[in-house]
């Protein structure tokens, strides 16, 4: 059954924003902590007292960090699932089922790349359907912009998640991981904003009966592929 994805998209954007703000604050916090450690190594007892007094705060910070990660992951999975579910409900030709949108995250090794393939699948299929059934000015520019943010989102999220387990080994990795997390959050936020245009167009096509009318009239079990002319960018890439 087709349902609006607006609420889930908003939830994902909120958790991504929280994730980004959290890691931005973490950059300054880590800088302060490393400065304290440096002063302690030089024999500054006041710095040691300050560091000791922050023990409870640092434990709470770790707890919040895990909570923010889990919240964003859940919001992301729910959002991607609904994207695929909506496409399946209108009989669009998707490569990955809604079940994969959830299960791919929990299969060892496969979860290193399959979730990002599913994101691309949902994105390109949505654009393909909209472009096929409703021509509009500015679609090529919107597609190019959305593609760039989608690619940036997949790359930065993949690196951030892959380096999470080694991010605490050196000062450089700690700062690098937090910085990448901020960048990933920004890319997610921008991607969801740009992809929202295509989702709203798809929802409008469903609500005004265009999709159902096409399927009934043509008697096809799949939505059409777009026709390409000249240098129009390939909507399948």
PDB file of C-alpha atoms in Angstrom:
ATOM      1  CA  UNK A   1       0.000   0.000   0.000  1.00  0.00           C
ATOM      2  CA  UNK A   2       1.366   3.401  -1.012  1.00  0.00           C
ATOM      3  CA  UNK A   3       1.895   5.795   1.900  1.00  0.00           C
ATOM      4  CA  UNK A   4       3.419   9.234   2.178  1.00  0.00           C
ATOM      5  CA  UNK A   5       7.059   9.117   3.274  1.00  0.00           C
ATOM      6  CA  UNK A   6       7.122  12.710   4.502  1.00  0.00           C
ATOM      7  CA  UNK A   7       7.048  11.881   8.217  1.00  0.00           C
ATOM      8  CA  UNK A   8       9.838   9.327   7.939  1.00  0.00           C
ATOM      9  CA  UNK A   9      11.908  11.651   5.787  1.00  0.00           C
ATOM     10  CA  UNK A  10      11.494  14.385   8.393  1.00  0.00           C
ATOM     11  CA  UNK A  11      12.434  11.989  11.184  1.00  0.00           C
ATOM     12  CA  UNK A  12      15.539  10.924   9.308  1.00  0.00           C
ATOM     13  CA  UNK A  13      16.530  14.554   8.733  1.00  0.00           C
ATOM     14  CA  UNK A  14      16.069  15.378  12.422  1.00  0.00           C
ATOM     15  CA  UNK A  15      18.185  12.443  13.603  1.00  0.00           C
ATOM     16  CA  UNK A  16      20.842  13.258  10.984  1.00  0.00           C
ATOM     17  CA  UNK A  17      20.927  16.858  12.213  1.00  0.00           C
ATOM     18  CA  UNK A  18      21.299  15.683  15.822  1.00  0.00           C
ATOM     19  CA  UNK A  19      24.059  13.320  14.733  1.00  0.00           C
ATOM     20  CA  UNK A  20      25.889  16.142  12.992  1.00  0.00           C
ATOM     21  CA  UNK A  21      25.548  18.583  15.901  1.00  0.00           C
ATOM     22  CA  UNK A  22      26.658  15.909  18.356  1.00  0.00           C
ATOM     23  CA  UNK A  23      29.839  15.189  16.413  1.00  0.00           C
ATOM     24  CA  UNK A  24      30.535  18.879  15.865  1.00  0.00           C
ATOM     25  CA  UNK A  25      30.440  19.410  19.627  1.00  0.00           C
ATOM     26  CA  UNK A  26      32.569  16.271  19.993  1.00  0.00           C
ATOM     27  CA  UNK A  27      35.342  17.872  17.937  1.00  0.00           C
ATOM     28  CA  UNK A  28      35.697  20.672  20.485  1.00  0.00           C
ATOM     29  CA  UNK A  29      35.277  18.279  23.417  1.00  0.00           C
ATOM     30  CA  UNK A  30      38.065  16.003  22.173  1.00  0.00           C
ATOM     31  CA  UNK A  31      40.335  18.980  21.635  1.00  0.00           C
ATOM     32  CA  UNK A  32      39.729  20.050  25.240  1.00  0.00           C
ATOM     33  CA  UNK A  33      40.308  16.524  26.583  1.00  0.00           C
ATOM     34  CA  UNK A  34      43.545  16.066  24.667  1.00  0.00           C
ATOM     35  CA  UNK A  35      44.726  19.392  26.006  1.00  0.00           C
ATOM     36  CA  UNK A  36      43.976  18.196  29.543  1.00  0.00           C
ATOM     37  CA  UNK A  37      45.888  14.969  28.937  1.00  0.00           C
ATOM     38  CA  UNK A  38      48.861  16.920  27.631  1.00  0.00           C
ATOM     39  CA  UNK A  39      48.839  19.136  30.734  1.00  0.00           C
ATOM     40  CA  UNK A  40      48.579  16.090  33.005  1.00  0.00           C
ATOM     41  CA  UNK A  41      51.617  14.532  31.334  1.00  0.00           C
ATOM     42  CA  UNK A  42      53.485  17.750  32.123  1.00  0.00           C
ATOM     43  CA  UNK A  43      52.599  17.469  35.811  1.00  0.00           C
ATOM     44  CA  UNK A  44      49.605  19.819  36.036  1.00  0.00           C
ATOM     45  CA  UNK A  45      47.616  18.487  39.021  1.00  0.00           C
ATOM     46  CA  UNK A  46      44.761  20.913  38.463  1.00  0.00           C
ATOM     47  CA  UNK A  47      44.269  19.399  35.047  1.00  0.00           C
ATOM     48  CA  UNK A  48      44.140  15.944  36.635  1.00  0.00           C
ATOM     49  CA  UNK A  49      41.451  17.073  39.070  1.00  0.00           C
ATOM     50  CA  UNK A  50      39.446  18.532  36.198  1.00  0.00           C
ATOM     51  CA  UNK A  51      39.797  15.358  34.163  1.00  0.00           C
ATOM     52  CA  UNK A  52      38.788  13.161  37.097  1.00  0.00           C
ATOM     53  CA  UNK A  53      35.719  15.300  37.715  1.00  0.00           C
ATOM     54  CA  UNK A  54      34.566  14.708  34.127  1.00  0.00           C
ATOM     55  CA  UNK A  55      34.344  10.926  34.484  1.00  0.00           C
ATOM     56  CA  UNK A  56      30.577  10.879  34.947  1.00  0.00           C
ATOM     57  CA  UNK A  57      30.066  13.316  32.100  1.00  0.00           C
ATOM     58  CA  UNK A  58      32.192  11.225  29.726  1.00  0.00           C
ATOM     59  CA  UNK A  59      30.244   8.063  30.561  1.00  0.00           C
ATOM     60  CA  UNK A  60      26.997   9.887  29.857  1.00  0.00           C
ATOM     61  CA  UNK A  61      28.485  11.216  26.628  1.00  0.00           C
ATOM     62  CA  UNK A  62      29.321   7.681  25.470  1.00  0.00           C
ATOM     63  CA  UNK A  63      25.784   6.578  26.289  1.00  0.00           C
ATOM     64  CA  UNK A  64      24.288   9.478  24.324  1.00  0.00           C
ATOM     65  CA  UNK A  65      26.606   8.760  21.388  1.00  0.00           C
ATOM     66  CA  UNK A  66      25.310   5.200  21.122  1.00  0.00           C
ATOM     67  CA  UNK A  67      21.734   6.453  21.413  1.00  0.00           C
ATOM     68  CA  UNK A  68      22.179   8.992  18.612  1.00  0.00           C
ATOM     69  CA  UNK A  69      23.756   6.345  16.370  1.00  0.00           C
ATOM     70  CA  UNK A  70      20.899   3.900  16.981  1.00  0.00           C
ATOM     71  CA  UNK A  71      18.237   6.586  16.491  1.00  0.00           C
ATOM     72  CA  UNK A  72      19.687   7.644  13.139  1.00  0.00           C
ATOM     73  CA  UNK A  73      20.125   4.045  11.994  1.00  0.00           C
ATOM     74  CA  UNK A  74      16.508   3.182  12.849  1.00  0.00           C
ATOM     75  CA  UNK A  75      15.231   6.340  11.136  1.00  0.00           C
ATOM     76  CA  UNK A  76      17.334   5.554   8.060  1.00  0.00           C
ATOM     77  CA  UNK A  77      16.139   1.953   7.803  1.00  0.00           C
ATOM     78  CA  UNK A  78      12.491   2.972   8.243  1.00  0.00           C
ATOM     79  CA  UNK A  79      12.858   5.636   5.570  1.00  0.00           C
ATOM     80  CA  UNK A  80      14.607   3.394   3.021  1.00  0.00           C
ATOM     81  CA  UNK A  81      12.055   0.645   3.671  1.00  0.00           C
ATOM     82  CA  UNK A  82       9.157   2.983   2.886  1.00  0.00           C
ATOM     83  CA  UNK A  83      10.859   4.199  -0.317  1.00  0.00           C
ATOM     84  CA  UNK A  84      11.129   0.610  -1.583  1.00  0.00           C
ATOM     85  CA  UNK A  85       7.679  -0.327  -0.273  1.00  0.00           C
ATOM     86  CA  UNK A  86       6.029   2.549  -2.122  1.00  0.00           C
ATOM     87  CA  UNK A  87       7.790   1.630  -5.352  1.00  0.00           C
ATOM     88  CA  UNK A  88       6.725  -1.998  -5.055  1.00  0.00           C
ATOM     89  CA  UNK A  89       3.133  -0.931  -4.308  1.00  0.00           C
ATOM     90  CA  UNK A  90       2.933   0.888  -7.650  1.00  0.00           C
ATOM     91  CA  UNK A  91       4.603  -2.043  -9.435  1.00  0.00           C
ATOM     92  CA  UNK A  92       7.775  -0.153 -10.288  1.00  0.00           C
ATOM     93  CA  UNK A  93      10.696  -2.238 -11.461  1.00  0.00           C
ATOM     94  CA  UNK A  94      12.993  -2.242  -8.403  1.00  0.00           C
ATOM     95  CA  UNK A  95      16.042  -4.449  -7.975  1.00  0.00           C
ATOM     96  CA  UNK A  96      15.719  -4.894  -4.213  1.00  0.00           C
ATOM     97  CA  UNK A  97      12.608  -5.707  -2.211  1.00  0.00           C
ATOM     98  CA  UNK A  98      11.513  -3.764   0.906  1.00  0.00           C
ATOM     99  CA  UNK A  99      12.689  -6.708   2.996  1.00  0.00           C
ATOM    100  CA  UNK A 100      16.239  -6.133   1.781  1.00  0.00           C
ATOM    101  CA  UNK A 101      16.015  -2.533   2.984  1.00  0.00           C
ATOM    102  CA  UNK A 102      15.918  -3.939   6.520  1.00  0.00           C
ATOM    103  CA  UNK A 103      17.720  -7.255   6.294  1.00  0.00           C
ATOM    104  CA  UNK A 104      20.759  -6.005   4.369  1.00  0.00           C
ATOM    105  CA  UNK A 105      21.989  -4.095   7.420  1.00  0.00           C
ATOM    106  CA  UNK A 106      22.231  -7.269   9.514  1.00  0.00           C
ATOM    107  CA  UNK A 107      24.014  -9.625   7.115  1.00  0.00           C
ATOM    108  CA  UNK A 108      27.770  -9.708   7.863  1.00  0.00           C
ATOM    109  CA  UNK A 109      30.020  -8.422   5.074  1.00  0.00           C
ATOM    110  CA  UNK A 110      27.025  -7.863   2.792  1.00  0.00           C
ATOM    111  CA  UNK A 111      26.083  -4.874   4.935  1.00  0.00           C
ATOM    112  CA  UNK A 112      29.271  -3.158   3.797  1.00  0.00           C
ATOM    113  CA  UNK A 113      27.787  -2.353   0.391  1.00  0.00           C
ATOM    114  CA  UNK A 114      24.230  -3.669  -0.110  1.00  0.00           C
ATOM    115  CA  UNK A 115      22.418  -0.920   1.905  1.00  0.00           C
ATOM    116  CA  UNK A 116      23.972   1.715  -0.330  1.00  0.00           C
ATOM    117  CA  UNK A 117      22.937  -0.212  -3.454  1.00  0.00           C
ATOM    118  CA  UNK A 118      19.392  -0.200  -2.109  1.00  0.00           C
ATOM    119  CA  UNK A 119      19.520   3.566  -1.545  1.00  0.00           C
ATOM    120  CA  UNK A 120      20.648   4.034  -5.159  1.00  0.00           C
ATOM    121  CA  UNK A 121      17.962   1.643  -6.388  1.00  0.00           C
ATOM    122  CA  UNK A 122      15.194   3.541  -4.632  1.00  0.00           C
ATOM    123  CA  UNK A 123      16.515   6.887  -5.765  1.00  0.00           C
ATOM    124  CA  UNK A 124      16.983   6.063  -9.452  1.00  0.00           C
ATOM    125  CA  UNK A 125      13.736   4.112  -9.726  1.00  0.00           C
ATOM    126  CA  UNK A 126      11.756   6.983  -8.210  1.00  0.00           C
ATOM    127  CA  UNK A 127      13.355   9.475 -10.605  1.00  0.00           C
ATOM    128  CA  UNK A 128      12.758   7.135 -13.537  1.00  0.00           C
ATOM    129  CA  UNK A 129       9.051   6.769 -12.802  1.00  0.00           C
ATOM    130  CA  UNK A 130       8.501  10.491 -12.278  1.00  0.00           C
ATOM    131  CA  UNK A 131      10.412  11.437 -15.426  1.00  0.00           C
ATOM    132  CA  UNK A 132       8.497   8.876 -17.455  1.00  0.00           C
ATOM    133  CA  UNK A 133       5.021  10.013 -16.428  1.00  0.00           C
ATOM    134  CA  UNK A 134       5.421  13.730 -15.805  1.00  0.00           C
ATOM    135  CA  UNK A 135       7.750  15.929 -17.794  1.00  0.00           C
ATOM    136  CA  UNK A 136       8.720  19.149 -16.099  1.00  0.00           C
ATOM    137  CA  UNK A 137      11.173  21.978 -16.414  1.00  0.00           C
ATOM    138  CA  UNK A 138      14.194  21.769 -14.179  1.00  0.00           C
ATOM    139  CA  UNK A 139      14.059  18.002 -13.767  1.00  0.00           C
ATOM    140  CA  UNK A 140      17.492  17.394 -15.255  1.00  0.00           C
ATOM    141  CA  UNK A 141      19.082  19.935 -12.906  1.00  0.00           C
ATOM    142  CA  UNK A 142      17.176  18.462  -9.962  1.00  0.00           C
ATOM    143  CA  UNK A 143      18.270  14.978 -10.945  1.00  0.00           C
ATOM    144  CA  UNK A 144      21.928  15.988 -11.212  1.00  0.00           C
ATOM    145  CA  UNK A 145      21.837  17.766  -7.864  1.00  0.00           C
ATOM    146  CA  UNK A 146      20.100  14.843  -6.144  1.00  0.00           C
ATOM    147  CA  UNK A 147      22.536  12.341  -7.672  1.00  0.00           C
ATOM    148  CA  UNK A 148      25.533  14.227  -6.323  1.00  0.00           C
ATOM    149  CA  UNK A 149      24.117  14.383  -2.818  1.00  0.00           C
ATOM    150  CA  UNK A 150      23.077  10.735  -2.967  1.00  0.00           C
ATOM    151  CA  UNK A 151      26.610   9.703  -3.961  1.00  0.00           C
ATOM    152  CA  UNK A 152      28.165  11.895  -1.271  1.00  0.00           C
ATOM    153  CA  UNK A 153      25.779  10.452   1.307  1.00  0.00           C
ATOM    154  CA  UNK A 154      26.600   6.834   0.445  1.00  0.00           C
ATOM    155  CA  UNK A 155      30.360   7.442   0.423  1.00  0.00           C
ATOM    156  CA  UNK A 156      30.568   9.426   3.664  1.00  0.00           C
ATOM    157  CA  UNK A 157      28.185   7.148   5.558  1.00  0.00           C
ATOM    158  CA  UNK A 158      30.084   4.061   4.398  1.00  0.00           C
ATOM    159  CA  UNK A 159      33.427   5.504   5.537  1.00  0.00           C
ATOM    160  CA  UNK A 160      31.986   6.742   8.834  1.00  0.00           C
ATOM    161  CA  UNK A 161      30.435   3.390   9.698  1.00  0.00           C
ATOM    162  CA  UNK A 162      33.446   1.379   8.499  1.00  0.00           C
ATOM    163  CA  UNK A 163      35.908   3.410  10.614  1.00  0.00           C
ATOM    164  CA  UNK A 164      33.781   3.525  13.766  1.00  0.00           C
ATOM    165  CA  UNK A 165      35.604   0.625  15.425  1.00  0.00           C
ATOM    166  CA  UNK A 166      39.088   2.054  14.914  1.00  0.00           C
ATOM    167  CA  UNK A 167      38.228   5.705  15.490  1.00  0.00           C
ATOM    168  CA  UNK A 168      39.527   5.720  19.092  1.00  0.00           C
ATOM    169  CA  UNK A 169      43.062   4.453  18.407  1.00  0.00           C
ATOM    170  CA  UNK A 170      44.824   7.759  17.774  1.00  0.00           C
ATOM    171  CA  UNK A 171      44.042  11.438  18.149  1.00  0.00           C
ATOM    172  CA  UNK A 172      44.024  11.864  14.395  1.00  0.00           C
ATOM    173  CA  UNK A 173      41.485   9.065  13.864  1.00  0.00           C
ATOM    174  CA  UNK A 174      39.258  10.459  16.592  1.00  0.00           C
ATOM    175  CA  UNK A 175      39.166  13.896  15.007  1.00  0.00           C
ATOM    176  CA  UNK A 176      38.906  12.459  11.488  1.00  0.00           C
ATOM    177  CA  UNK A 177      35.963  10.233  12.422  1.00  0.00           C
ATOM    178  CA  UNK A 178      34.067  13.064  14.110  1.00  0.00           C
ATOM    179  CA  UNK A 179      34.711  15.382  11.179  1.00  0.00           C
ATOM    180  CA  UNK A 180      33.548  12.748   8.673  1.00  0.00           C
ATOM    181  CA  UNK A 181      30.442  12.201  10.786  1.00  0.00           C
ATOM    182  CA  UNK A 182      29.615  15.899  10.537  1.00  0.00           C
ATOM    183  CA  UNK A 183      30.132  15.806   6.774  1.00  0.00           C
ATOM    184  CA  UNK A 184      28.003  12.649   6.458  1.00  0.00           C
ATOM    185  CA  UNK A 185      25.179  14.240   8.438  1.00  0.00           C
ATOM    186  CA  UNK A 186      25.282  17.328   6.212  1.00  0.00           C
ATOM    187  CA  UNK A 187      25.197  15.172   3.056  1.00  0.00           C
ATOM    188  CA  UNK A 188      22.254  13.157   4.388  1.00  0.00           C
ATOM    189  CA  UNK A 189      20.360  16.347   5.196  1.00  0.00           C
ATOM    190  CA  UNK A 190      20.968  17.799   1.725  1.00  0.00           C
ATOM    191  CA  UNK A 191      20.172  14.528  -0.049  1.00  0.00           C
ATOM    192  CA  UNK A 192      16.843  14.152   1.746  1.00  0.00           C
ATOM    193  CA  UNK A 193      15.963  17.720   0.877  1.00  0.00           C
ATOM    194  CA  UNK A 194      16.737  17.241  -2.826  1.00  0.00           C
ATOM    195  CA  UNK A 195      15.202  13.748  -3.057  1.00  0.00           C
ATOM    196  CA  UNK A 196      12.077  15.068  -1.352  1.00  0.00           C
ATOM    197  CA  UNK A 197      11.181  16.756  -4.652  1.00  0.00           C
ATOM    198  CA  UNK A 198      11.040  13.408  -6.457  1.00  0.00           C
ATOM    199  CA  UNK A 199       9.119  11.694  -3.669  1.00  0.00           C
ATOM    200  CA  UNK A 200       6.523  14.471  -3.626  1.00  0.00           C
ATOM    201  CA  UNK A 201       6.167  14.219  -7.398  1.00  0.00           C
ATOM    202  CA  UNK A 202       5.714  10.447  -7.137  1.00  0.00           C
ATOM    203  CA  UNK A 203       3.126  10.892  -4.405  1.00  0.00           C
ATOM    204  CA  UNK A 204       1.254  13.433  -6.550  1.00  0.00           C
ATOM    205  CA  UNK A 205       1.235  10.994  -9.484  1.00  0.00           C
ATOM    206  CA  UNK A 206      -0.244   8.341  -7.240  1.00  0.00           C
ATOM    207  CA  UNK A 207      -2.790  10.591  -5.589  1.00  0.00           C
ATOM    208  CA  UNK A 208      -4.123  12.103  -8.850  1.00  0.00           C
ATOM    209  CA  UNK A 209      -4.547   8.661 -10.402  1.00  0.00           C
ATOM    210  CA  UNK A 210      -1.902   9.044 -13.121  1.00  0.00           C
ATOM    211  CA  UNK A 211      -0.070   5.861 -12.167  1.00  0.00           C
ATOM    212  CA  UNK A 212      -3.207   3.740 -11.776  1.00  0.00           C
ATOM    213  CA  UNK A 213      -4.591   5.121 -15.039  1.00  0.00           C
ATOM    214  CA  UNK A 214      -1.415   4.228 -16.905  1.00  0.00           C
ATOM    215  CA  UNK A 215      -1.370   0.662 -15.604  1.00  0.00           C
ATOM    216  CA  UNK A 216      -5.069   0.144 -16.373  1.00  0.00           C
ATOM    217  CA  UNK A 217      -4.838   1.645 -19.856  1.00  0.00           C
ATOM    218  CA  UNK A 218      -1.688  -0.123 -21.001  1.00  0.00           C
ATOM    219  CA  UNK A 219      -2.341  -3.372 -19.174  1.00  0.00           C
ATOM    220  CA  UNK A 220       1.285  -3.526 -18.147  1.00  0.00           C
ATOM    221  CA  UNK A 221       2.568  -4.913 -14.911  1.00  0.00           C
ATOM    222  CA  UNK A 222       5.526  -2.519 -14.802  1.00  0.00           C
ATOM    223  CA  UNK A 223       5.888   1.222 -15.149  1.00  0.00           C
ATOM    224  CA  UNK A 224       7.558   2.567 -18.304  1.00  0.00           C
ATOM    225  CA  UNK A 225      11.180   3.335 -18.824  1.00  0.00           C
ATOM    226  CA  UNK A 226      11.897   6.936 -19.871  1.00  0.00           C
ATOM    227  CA  UNK A 227      12.697   7.716 -23.464  1.00  0.00           C
ATOM    228  CA  UNK A 228      16.062   9.359 -24.012  1.00  0.00           C
ATOM    229  CA  UNK A 229      16.816  11.907 -26.696  1.00  0.00           C
ATOM    230  CA  UNK A 230      19.963  13.796 -27.510  1.00  0.00           C
ATOM    231  CA  UNK A 231      22.154  14.371 -24.480  1.00  0.00           C
ATOM    232  CA  UNK A 232      19.476  13.825 -21.866  1.00  0.00           C
ATOM    233  CA  UNK A 233      21.240  12.135 -18.935  1.00  0.00           C
ATOM    234  CA  UNK A 234      20.551   8.448 -18.417  1.00  0.00           C
ATOM    235  CA  UNK A 235      18.013   8.164 -15.601  1.00  0.00           C
ATOM    236  CA  UNK A 236      19.139   4.643 -14.755  1.00  0.00           C
ATOM    237  CA  UNK A 237      22.729   5.504 -13.779  1.00  0.00           C
TER     238      UNK A 237
END
